[in-house]
mmCIF file of C-alpha atoms and ligand atoms in Angstrom:
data_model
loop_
_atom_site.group_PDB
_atom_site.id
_atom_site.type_symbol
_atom_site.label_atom_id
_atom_site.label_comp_id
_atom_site.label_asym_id
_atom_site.label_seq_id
_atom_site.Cartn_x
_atom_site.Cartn_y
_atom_site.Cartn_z
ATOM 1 C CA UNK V 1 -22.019 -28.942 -15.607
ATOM 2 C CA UNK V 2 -23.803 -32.298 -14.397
ATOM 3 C CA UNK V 3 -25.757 -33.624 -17.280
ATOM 4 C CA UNK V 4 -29.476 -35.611 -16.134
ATOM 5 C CA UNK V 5 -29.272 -39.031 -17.232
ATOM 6 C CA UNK V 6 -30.338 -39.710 -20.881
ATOM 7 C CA UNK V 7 -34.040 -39.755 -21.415
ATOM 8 C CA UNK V 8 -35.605 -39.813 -24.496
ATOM 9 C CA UNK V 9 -39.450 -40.519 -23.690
ATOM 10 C CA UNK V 10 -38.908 -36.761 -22.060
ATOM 11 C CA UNK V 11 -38.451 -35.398 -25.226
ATOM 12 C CA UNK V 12 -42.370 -34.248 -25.465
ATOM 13 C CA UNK V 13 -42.475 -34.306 -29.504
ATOM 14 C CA UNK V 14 -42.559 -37.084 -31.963
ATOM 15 C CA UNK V 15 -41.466 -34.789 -34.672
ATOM 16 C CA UNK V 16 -38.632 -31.624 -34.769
ATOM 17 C CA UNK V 17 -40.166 -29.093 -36.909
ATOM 18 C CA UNK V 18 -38.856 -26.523 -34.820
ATOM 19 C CA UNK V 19 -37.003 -24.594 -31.857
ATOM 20 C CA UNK V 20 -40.105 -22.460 -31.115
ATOM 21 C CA UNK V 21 -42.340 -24.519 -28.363
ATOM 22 C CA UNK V 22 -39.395 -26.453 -27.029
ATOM 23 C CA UNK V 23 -38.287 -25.573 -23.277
ATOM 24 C CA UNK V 24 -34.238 -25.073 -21.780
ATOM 25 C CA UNK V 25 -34.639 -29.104 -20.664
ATOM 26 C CA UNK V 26 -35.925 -30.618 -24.153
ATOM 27 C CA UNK V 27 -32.842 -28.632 -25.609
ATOM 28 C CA UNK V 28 -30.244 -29.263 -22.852
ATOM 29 C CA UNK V 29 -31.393 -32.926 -23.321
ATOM 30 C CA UNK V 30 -30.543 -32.750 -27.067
ATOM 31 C CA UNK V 31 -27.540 -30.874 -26.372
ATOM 32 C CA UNK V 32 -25.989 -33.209 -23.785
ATOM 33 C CA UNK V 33 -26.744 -36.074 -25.913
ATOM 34 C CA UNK V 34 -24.580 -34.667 -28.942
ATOM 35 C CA UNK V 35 -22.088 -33.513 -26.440
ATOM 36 C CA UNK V 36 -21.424 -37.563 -25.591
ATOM 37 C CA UNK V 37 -21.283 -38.291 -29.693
ATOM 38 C CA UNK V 38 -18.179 -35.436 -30.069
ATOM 39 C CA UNK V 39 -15.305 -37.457 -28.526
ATOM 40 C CA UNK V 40 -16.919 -40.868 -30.099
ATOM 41 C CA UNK V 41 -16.926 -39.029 -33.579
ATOM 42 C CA UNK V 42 -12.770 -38.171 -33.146
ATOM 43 C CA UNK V 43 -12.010 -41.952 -33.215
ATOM 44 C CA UNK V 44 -11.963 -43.664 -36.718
ATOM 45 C CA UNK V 45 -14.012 -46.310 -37.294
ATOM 46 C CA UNK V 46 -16.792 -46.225 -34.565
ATOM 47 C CA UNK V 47 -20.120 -47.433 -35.498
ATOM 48 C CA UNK V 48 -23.288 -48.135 -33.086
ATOM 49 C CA UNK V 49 -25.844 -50.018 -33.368
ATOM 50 C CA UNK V 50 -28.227 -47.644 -31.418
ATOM 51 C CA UNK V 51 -30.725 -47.716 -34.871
ATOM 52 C CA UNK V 52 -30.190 -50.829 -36.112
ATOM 53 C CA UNK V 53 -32.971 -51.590 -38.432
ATOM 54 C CA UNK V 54 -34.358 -48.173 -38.992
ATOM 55 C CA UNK V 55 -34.450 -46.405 -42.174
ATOM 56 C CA UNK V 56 -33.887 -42.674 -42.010
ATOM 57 C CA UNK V 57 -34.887 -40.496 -45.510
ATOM 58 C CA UNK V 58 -32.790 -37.585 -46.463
ATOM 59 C CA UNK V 59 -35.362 -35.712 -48.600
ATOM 60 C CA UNK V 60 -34.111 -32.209 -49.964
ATOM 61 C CA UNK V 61 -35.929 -30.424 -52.287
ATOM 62 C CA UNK V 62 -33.085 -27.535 -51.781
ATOM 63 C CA UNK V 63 -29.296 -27.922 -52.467
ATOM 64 C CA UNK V 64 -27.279 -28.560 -49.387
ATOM 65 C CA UNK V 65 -23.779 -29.612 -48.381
ATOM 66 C CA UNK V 66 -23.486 -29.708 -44.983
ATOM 67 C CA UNK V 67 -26.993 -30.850 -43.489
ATOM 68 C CA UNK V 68 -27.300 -33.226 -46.106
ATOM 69 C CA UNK V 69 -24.573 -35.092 -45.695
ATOM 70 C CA UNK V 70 -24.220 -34.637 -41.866
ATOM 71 C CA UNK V 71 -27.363 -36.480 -41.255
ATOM 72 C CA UNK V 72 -26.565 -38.999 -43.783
ATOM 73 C CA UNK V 73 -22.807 -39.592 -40.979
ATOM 74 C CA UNK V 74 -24.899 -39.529 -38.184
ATOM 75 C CA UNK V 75 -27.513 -41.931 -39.158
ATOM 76 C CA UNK V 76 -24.931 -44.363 -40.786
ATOM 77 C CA UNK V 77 -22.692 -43.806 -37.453
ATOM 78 C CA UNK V 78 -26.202 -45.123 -35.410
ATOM 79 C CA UNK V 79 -26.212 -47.972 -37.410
ATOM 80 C CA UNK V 80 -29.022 -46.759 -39.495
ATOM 81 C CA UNK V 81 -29.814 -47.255 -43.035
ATOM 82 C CA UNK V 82 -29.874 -44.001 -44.592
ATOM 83 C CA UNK V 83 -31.573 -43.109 -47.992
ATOM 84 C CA UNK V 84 -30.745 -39.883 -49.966
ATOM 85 C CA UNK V 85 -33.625 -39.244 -52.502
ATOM 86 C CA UNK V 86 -31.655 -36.678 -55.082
ATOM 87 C CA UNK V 87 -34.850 -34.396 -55.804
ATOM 88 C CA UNK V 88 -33.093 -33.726 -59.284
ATOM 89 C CA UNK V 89 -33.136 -36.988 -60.215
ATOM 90 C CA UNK V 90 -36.828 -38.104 -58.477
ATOM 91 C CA UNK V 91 -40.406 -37.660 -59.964
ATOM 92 C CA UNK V 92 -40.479 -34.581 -58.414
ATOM 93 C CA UNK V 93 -38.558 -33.317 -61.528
ATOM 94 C CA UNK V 94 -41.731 -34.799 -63.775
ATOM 95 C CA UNK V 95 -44.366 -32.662 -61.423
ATOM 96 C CA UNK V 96 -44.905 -35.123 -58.466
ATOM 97 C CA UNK V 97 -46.795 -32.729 -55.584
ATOM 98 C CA UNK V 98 -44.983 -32.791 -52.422
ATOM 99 C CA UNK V 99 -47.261 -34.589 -50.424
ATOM 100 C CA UNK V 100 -47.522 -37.167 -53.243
ATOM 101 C CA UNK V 101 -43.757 -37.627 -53.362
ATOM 102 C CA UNK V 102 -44.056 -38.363 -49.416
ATOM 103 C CA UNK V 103 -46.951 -40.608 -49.265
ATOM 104 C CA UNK V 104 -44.989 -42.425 -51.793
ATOM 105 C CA UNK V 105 -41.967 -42.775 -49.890
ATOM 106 C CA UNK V 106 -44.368 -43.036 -46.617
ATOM 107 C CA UNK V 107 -45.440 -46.363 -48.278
ATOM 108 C CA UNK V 108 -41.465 -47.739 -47.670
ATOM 109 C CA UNK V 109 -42.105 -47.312 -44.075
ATOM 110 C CA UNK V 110 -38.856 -45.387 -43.307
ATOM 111 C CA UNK V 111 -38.446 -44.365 -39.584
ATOM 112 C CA UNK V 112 -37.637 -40.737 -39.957
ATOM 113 C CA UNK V 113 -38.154 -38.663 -42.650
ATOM 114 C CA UNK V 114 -35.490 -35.499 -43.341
ATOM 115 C CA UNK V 115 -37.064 -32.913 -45.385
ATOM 116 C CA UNK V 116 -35.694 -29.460 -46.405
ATOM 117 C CA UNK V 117 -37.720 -27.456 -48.700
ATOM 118 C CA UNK V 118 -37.941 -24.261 -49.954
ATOM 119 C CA UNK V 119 -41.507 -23.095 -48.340
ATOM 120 C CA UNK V 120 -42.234 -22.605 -44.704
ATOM 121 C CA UNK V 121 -44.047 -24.534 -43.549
ATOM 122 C CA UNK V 122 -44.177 -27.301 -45.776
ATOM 123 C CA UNK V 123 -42.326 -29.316 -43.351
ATOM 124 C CA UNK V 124 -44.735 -29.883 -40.634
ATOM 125 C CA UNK V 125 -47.559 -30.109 -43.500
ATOM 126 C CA UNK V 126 -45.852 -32.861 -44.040
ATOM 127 C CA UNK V 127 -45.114 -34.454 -41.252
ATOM 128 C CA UNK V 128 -49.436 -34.115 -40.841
ATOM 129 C CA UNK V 129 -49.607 -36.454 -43.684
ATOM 130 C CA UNK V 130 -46.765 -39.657 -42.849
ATOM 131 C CA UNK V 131 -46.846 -41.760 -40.240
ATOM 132 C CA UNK V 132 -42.798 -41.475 -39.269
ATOM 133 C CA UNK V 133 -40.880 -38.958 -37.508
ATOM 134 C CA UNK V 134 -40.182 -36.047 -39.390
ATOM 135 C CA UNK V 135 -37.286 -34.040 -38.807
ATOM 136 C CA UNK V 136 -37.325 -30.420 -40.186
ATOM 137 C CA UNK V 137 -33.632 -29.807 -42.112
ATOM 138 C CA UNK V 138 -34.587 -26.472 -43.415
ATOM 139 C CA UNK V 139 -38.089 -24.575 -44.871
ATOM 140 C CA UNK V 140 -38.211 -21.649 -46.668
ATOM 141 C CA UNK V 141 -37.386 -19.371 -43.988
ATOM 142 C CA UNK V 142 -39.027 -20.197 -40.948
ATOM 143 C CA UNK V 143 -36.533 -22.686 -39.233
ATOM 144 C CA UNK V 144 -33.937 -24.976 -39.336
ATOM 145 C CA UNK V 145 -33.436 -26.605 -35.827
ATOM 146 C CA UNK V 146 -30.876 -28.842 -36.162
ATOM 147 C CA UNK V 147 -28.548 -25.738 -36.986
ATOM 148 C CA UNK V 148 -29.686 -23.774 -34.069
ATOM 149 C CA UNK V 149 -28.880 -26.984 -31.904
ATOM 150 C CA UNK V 150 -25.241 -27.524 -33.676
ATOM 151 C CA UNK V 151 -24.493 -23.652 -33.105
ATOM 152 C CA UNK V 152 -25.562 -23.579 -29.451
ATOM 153 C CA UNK V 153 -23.423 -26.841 -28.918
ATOM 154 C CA UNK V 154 -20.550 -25.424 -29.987
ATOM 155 C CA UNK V 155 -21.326 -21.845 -28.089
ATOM 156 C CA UNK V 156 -21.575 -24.183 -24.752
ATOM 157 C CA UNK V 157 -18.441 -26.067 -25.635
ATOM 158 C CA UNK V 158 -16.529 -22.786 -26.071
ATOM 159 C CA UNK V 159 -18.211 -20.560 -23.534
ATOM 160 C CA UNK V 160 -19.117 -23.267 -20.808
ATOM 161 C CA UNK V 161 -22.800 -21.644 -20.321
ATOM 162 C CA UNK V 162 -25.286 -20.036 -22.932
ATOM 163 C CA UNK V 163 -27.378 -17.618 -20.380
ATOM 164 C CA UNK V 164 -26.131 -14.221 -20.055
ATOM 165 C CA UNK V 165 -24.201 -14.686 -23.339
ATOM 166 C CA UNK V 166 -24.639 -11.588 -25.365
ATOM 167 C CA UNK V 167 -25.066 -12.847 -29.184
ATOM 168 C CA UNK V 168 -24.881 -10.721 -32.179
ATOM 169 C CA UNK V 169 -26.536 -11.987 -35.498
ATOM 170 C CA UNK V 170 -25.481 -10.131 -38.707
ATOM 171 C CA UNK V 171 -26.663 -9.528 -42.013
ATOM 172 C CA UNK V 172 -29.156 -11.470 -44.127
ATOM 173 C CA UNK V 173 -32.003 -11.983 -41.053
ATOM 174 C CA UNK V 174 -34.741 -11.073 -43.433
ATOM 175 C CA UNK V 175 -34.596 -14.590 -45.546
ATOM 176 C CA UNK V 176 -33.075 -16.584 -42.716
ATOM 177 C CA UNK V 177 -34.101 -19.718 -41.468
ATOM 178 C CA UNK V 178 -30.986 -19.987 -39.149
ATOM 179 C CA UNK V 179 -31.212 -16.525 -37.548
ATOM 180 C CA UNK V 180 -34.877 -17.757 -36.222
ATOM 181 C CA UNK V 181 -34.109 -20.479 -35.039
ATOM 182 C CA UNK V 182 -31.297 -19.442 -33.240
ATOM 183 C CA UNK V 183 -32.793 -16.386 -31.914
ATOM 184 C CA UNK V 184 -35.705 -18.887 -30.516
ATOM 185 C CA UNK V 185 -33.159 -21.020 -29.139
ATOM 186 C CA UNK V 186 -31.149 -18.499 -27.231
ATOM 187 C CA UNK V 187 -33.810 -16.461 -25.960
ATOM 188 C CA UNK V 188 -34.836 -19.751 -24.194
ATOM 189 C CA UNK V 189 -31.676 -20.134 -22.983
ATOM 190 C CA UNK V 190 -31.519 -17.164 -21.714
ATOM 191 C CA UNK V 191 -28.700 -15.431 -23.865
ATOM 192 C CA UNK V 192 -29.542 -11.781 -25.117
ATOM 193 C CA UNK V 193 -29.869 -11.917 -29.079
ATOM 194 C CA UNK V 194 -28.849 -8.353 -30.986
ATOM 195 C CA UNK V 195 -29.435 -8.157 -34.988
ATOM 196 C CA UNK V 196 -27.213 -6.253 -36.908
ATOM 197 C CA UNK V 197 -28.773 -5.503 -40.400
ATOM 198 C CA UNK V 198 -29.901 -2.829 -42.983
ATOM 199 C CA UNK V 199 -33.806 -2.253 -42.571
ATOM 200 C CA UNK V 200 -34.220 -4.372 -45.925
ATOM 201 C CA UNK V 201 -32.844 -7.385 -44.726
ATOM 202 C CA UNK V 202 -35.017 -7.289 -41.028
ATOM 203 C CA UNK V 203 -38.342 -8.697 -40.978
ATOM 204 C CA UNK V 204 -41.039 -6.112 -39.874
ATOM 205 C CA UNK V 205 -41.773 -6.003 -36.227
ATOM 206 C CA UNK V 206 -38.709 -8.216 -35.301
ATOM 207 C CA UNK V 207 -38.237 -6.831 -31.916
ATOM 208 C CA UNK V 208 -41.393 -8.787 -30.801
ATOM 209 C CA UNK V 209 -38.738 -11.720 -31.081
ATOM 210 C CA UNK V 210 -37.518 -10.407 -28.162
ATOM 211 C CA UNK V 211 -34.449 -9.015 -29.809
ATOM 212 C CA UNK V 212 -32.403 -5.423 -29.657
ATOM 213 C CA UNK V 213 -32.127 -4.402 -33.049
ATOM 214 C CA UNK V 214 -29.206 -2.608 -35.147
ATOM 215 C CA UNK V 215 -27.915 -0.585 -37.907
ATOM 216 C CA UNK V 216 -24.484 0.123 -37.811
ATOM 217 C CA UNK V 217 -22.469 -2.521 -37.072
ATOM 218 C CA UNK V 218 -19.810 -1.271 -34.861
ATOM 219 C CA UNK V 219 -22.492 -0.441 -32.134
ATOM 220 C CA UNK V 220 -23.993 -3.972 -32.592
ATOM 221 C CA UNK V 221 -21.076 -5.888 -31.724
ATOM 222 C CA UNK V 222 -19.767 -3.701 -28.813
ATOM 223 C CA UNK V 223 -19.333 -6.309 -26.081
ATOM 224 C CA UNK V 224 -20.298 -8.851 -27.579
ATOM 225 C CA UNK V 225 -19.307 -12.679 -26.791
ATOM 226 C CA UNK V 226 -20.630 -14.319 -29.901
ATOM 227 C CA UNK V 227 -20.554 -12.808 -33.744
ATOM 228 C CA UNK V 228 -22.918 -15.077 -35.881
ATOM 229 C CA UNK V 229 -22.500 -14.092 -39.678
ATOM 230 C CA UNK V 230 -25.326 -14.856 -42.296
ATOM 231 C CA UNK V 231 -25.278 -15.265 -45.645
ATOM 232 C CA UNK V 232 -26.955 -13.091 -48.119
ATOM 233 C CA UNK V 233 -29.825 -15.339 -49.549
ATOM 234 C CA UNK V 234 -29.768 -13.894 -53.657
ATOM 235 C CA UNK V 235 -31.960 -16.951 -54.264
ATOM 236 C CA UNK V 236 -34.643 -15.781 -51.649
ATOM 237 C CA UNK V 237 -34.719 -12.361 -52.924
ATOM 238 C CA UNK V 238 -37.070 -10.838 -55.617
ATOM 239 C CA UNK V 239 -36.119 -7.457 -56.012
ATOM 240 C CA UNK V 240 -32.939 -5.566 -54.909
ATOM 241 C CA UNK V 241 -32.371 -5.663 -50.755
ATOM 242 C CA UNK V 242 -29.048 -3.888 -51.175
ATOM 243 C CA UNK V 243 -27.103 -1.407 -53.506
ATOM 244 C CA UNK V 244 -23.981 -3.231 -54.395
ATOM 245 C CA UNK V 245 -21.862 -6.503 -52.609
ATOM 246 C CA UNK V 246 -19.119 -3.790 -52.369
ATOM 247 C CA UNK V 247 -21.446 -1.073 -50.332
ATOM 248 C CA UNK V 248 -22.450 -4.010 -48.305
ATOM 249 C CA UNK V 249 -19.544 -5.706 -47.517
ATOM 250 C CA UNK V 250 -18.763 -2.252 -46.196
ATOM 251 C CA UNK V 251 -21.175 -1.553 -43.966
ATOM 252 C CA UNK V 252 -21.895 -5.082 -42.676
ATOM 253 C CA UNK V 253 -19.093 -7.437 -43.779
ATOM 254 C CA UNK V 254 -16.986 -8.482 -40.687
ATOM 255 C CA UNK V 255 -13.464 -7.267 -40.472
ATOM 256 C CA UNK V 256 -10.998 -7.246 -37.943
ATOM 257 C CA UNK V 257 -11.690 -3.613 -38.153
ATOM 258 C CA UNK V 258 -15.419 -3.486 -36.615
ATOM 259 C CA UNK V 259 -14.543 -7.253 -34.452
ATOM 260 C CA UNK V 260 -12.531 -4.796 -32.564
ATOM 261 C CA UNK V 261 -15.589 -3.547 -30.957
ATOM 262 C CA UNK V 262 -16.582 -7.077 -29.814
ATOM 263 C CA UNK V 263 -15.268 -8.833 -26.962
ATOM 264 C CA UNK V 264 -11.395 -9.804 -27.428
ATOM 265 C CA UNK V 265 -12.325 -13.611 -26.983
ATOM 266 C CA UNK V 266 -15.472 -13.265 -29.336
ATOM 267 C CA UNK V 267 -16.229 -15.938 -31.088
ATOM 268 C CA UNK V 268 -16.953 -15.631 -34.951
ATOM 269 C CA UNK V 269 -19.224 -18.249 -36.296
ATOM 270 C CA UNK V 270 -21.408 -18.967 -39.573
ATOM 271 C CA UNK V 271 -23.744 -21.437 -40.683
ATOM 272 C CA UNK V 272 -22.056 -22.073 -44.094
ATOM 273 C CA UNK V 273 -22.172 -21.809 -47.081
ATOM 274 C CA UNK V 274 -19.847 -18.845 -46.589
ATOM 275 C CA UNK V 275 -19.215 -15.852 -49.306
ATOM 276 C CA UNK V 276 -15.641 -14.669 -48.873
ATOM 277 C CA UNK V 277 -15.730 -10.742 -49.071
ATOM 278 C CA UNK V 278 -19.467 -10.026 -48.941
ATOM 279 C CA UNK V 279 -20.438 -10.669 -45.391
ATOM 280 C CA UNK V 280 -17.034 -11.845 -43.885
ATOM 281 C CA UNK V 281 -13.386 -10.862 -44.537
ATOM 282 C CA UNK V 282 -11.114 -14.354 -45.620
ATOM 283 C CA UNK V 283 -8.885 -13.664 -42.969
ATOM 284 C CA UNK V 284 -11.108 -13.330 -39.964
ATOM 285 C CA UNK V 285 -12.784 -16.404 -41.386
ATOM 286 C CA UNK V 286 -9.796 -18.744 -41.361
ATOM 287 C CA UNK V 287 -8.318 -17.485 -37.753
ATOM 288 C CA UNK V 288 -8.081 -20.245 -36.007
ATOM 289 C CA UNK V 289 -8.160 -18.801 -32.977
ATOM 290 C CA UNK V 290 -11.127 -17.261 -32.992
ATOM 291 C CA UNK V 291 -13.453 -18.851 -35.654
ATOM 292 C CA UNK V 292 -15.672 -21.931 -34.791
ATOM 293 C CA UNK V 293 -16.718 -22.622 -38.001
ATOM 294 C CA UNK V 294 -15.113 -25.694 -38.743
ATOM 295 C CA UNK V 295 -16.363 -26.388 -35.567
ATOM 296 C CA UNK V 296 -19.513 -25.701 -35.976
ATOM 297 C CA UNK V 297 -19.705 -28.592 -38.787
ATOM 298 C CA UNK V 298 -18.186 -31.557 -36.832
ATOM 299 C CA UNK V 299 -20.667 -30.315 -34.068
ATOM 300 C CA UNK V 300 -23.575 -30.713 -36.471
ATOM 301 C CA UNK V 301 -22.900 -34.659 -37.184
ATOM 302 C CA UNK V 302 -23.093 -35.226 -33.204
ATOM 303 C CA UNK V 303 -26.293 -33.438 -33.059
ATOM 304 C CA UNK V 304 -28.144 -34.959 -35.479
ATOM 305 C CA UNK V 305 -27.105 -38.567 -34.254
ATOM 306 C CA UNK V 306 -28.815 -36.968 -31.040
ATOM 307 C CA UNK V 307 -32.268 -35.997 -32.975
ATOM 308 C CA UNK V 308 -32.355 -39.118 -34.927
ATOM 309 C CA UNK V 309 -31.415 -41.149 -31.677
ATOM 310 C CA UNK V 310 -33.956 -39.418 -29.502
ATOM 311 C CA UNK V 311 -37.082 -39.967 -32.120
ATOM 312 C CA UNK V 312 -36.049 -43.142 -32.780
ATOM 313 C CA UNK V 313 -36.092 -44.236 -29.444
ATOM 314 C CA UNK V 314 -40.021 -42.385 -28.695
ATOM 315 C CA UNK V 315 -41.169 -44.149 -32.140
ATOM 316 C CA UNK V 316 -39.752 -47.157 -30.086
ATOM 317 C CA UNK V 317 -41.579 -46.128 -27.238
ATOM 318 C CA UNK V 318 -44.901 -45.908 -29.048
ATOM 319 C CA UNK V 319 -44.345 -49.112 -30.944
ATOM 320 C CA UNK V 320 -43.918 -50.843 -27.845
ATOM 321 C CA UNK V 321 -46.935 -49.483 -26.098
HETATM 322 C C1 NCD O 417 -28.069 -22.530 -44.116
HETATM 323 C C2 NCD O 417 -29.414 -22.918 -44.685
HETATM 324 O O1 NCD O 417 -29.524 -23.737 -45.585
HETATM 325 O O2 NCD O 417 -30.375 -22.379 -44.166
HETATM 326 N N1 NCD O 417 -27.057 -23.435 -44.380
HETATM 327 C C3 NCD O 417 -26.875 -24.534 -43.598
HETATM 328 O O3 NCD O 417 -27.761 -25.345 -43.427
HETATM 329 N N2 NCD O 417 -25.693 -24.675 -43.017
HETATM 330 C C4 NCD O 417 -27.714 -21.120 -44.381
HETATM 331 C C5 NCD O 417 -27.570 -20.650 -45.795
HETATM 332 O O4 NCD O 417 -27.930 -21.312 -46.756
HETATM 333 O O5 NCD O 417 -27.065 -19.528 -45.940
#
């Protein structure tokens, strides 16, 4: 695959709120970028100076390990300084409004902000109101691009290609931000996207995603290249989506039982945080032969040096204008 030499001005947004609206070339873009950071993140002791002098904001008003501290890597890696405002231990706790907590932090001048919160939308509301770039690390559940990103990096790294890929995405869809914006993202890159979930956990009149839709899970995952597992979101849900973990893990809790019915060199991947026995089986989690999930993290520190890199460098742009 010949990558296009590096362009960031081509990127056409100043924020990333999103994978809906972006085209194949804004995300090959990103994606080649992280693919040069992957090698350059094996080596100990490598720092850039590629954002020297910016300040990046990690602002979560949700709990997170992995984005959290991924973004913190890749902006310290960049030669950033990087901020992490503990929303348990910030005026938010003593009633501070959103947009009053960022117009406060706003009046630091930080480069980029890096928000997760637990409303969609609240993201790009924000981003409306500061004059930095704001990258979206999670909202309610409505996206969460930089996961999409990490997850198609390591599908391209594996598979070589993403079109014609046939991808299933199990379980929890209803409450997740990751299933949309990886659905988005492969759609546009021109994989076919199958969702394997009880009616509960589906939003209503998800096939106009552009998405075949299943039930059982053995006929969801026949032939299929990629098996994407999904949490179940408790903390999302108000009332009961599901009879018990034990009648779900059942039905929809990948074993090497119903992976039979995928591809033999299907790959098993999941987001994280993972719950052992609910929607995957320990063992088919840890086989190293098949699972990308470890994977899937060290790809996530080379793609967000990518994002941060790339709206850096069109704040730069503007700045210099
Ligand atoms: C996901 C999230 O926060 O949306 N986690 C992550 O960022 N890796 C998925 C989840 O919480 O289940």
């Amino acid at each position: 695959m010949s990558e296009a030499p590096f362009n960031p001005l081509a990127f056409p947004q100043p924020h990333l709120l999103g994978i809906e609206g972006l085209s194949p070339v804004d995300i090959t873009l990103l994606l080649d970028r992280a693919n040069t950071y992957v090698e350059l993140n094996r080596k100990r002791g490598v720092m850039l100076d590629t954002l020297s002098g910016r300040v990046v904001m990690n602002l979560f008003f949700e709990a997170s390990t992995r984005t959290r501290t991924s973004f913190e890597l890749a902006g310290k890696r960049l030669g950033a300084e990087v901020i992490n405002m503990s929303v348990s231990t910030s005026s938010i706790k003593k009633g501070e409004t959103l947009i009053d907590t960022a117009m406060t932090l706003n009046a630091m001048h930080p480069d980029v902000l890096v928000v997760r919160h637990g409303s969609s939308g609240a993201v790009k509301l924000l981003s409306e109101k500061v004059n930095c770039a704001v990258i979206n690390a999670g909202d309610g559940s409505h996206e969460h691009p930089t996961q999409a990103l990490l997850d198609a990096l390591t599908i391209r790294r594996r598979k070589g290609h993403i079109d014609g890929l046939q991808v299933a995405i199990c379980g929890d869809i209803l409450h997740s931000r990751v299933a949309r914006s990886n659905i988005h993202l492969l759609n546009t890159m021109g994989a076919r996207v199958r969702l394997i979930a009880p009616k509960t956990l589906l939003p209503a009149q998800v096939e106009r995603l552009g998405v075949e839709v299943f039930h059982d899970m053995r006929a969801g995952l026949k032939d299929c290249d990629i098996v994407m597992m999904l949490r179940l979101q408790t903390e999302r849900m108000e009332s009961s989506f599901f009879s018990t973990v034990r009648e779900y893990y059942r039905y929809y809790g990948l074993n090497y039982d119903k992976l039979e019915m995928a591809k033999p060199d299907a790959l098993i991947m999941h987001p994280g945080p993972m719950n052992r026995g609910v929607e995957i089986a320990s063992d088919v989690a840890d086989d190293i032969g098949r699972s990308a999930i470890r994977e899937q993290v060290e790809m996530g520190v080379a793609v967000r040096m990518a994002c941060l890199e790339v709206l850096c460098k069109k704040l730069e742009g503007r700045e210099n204008a």
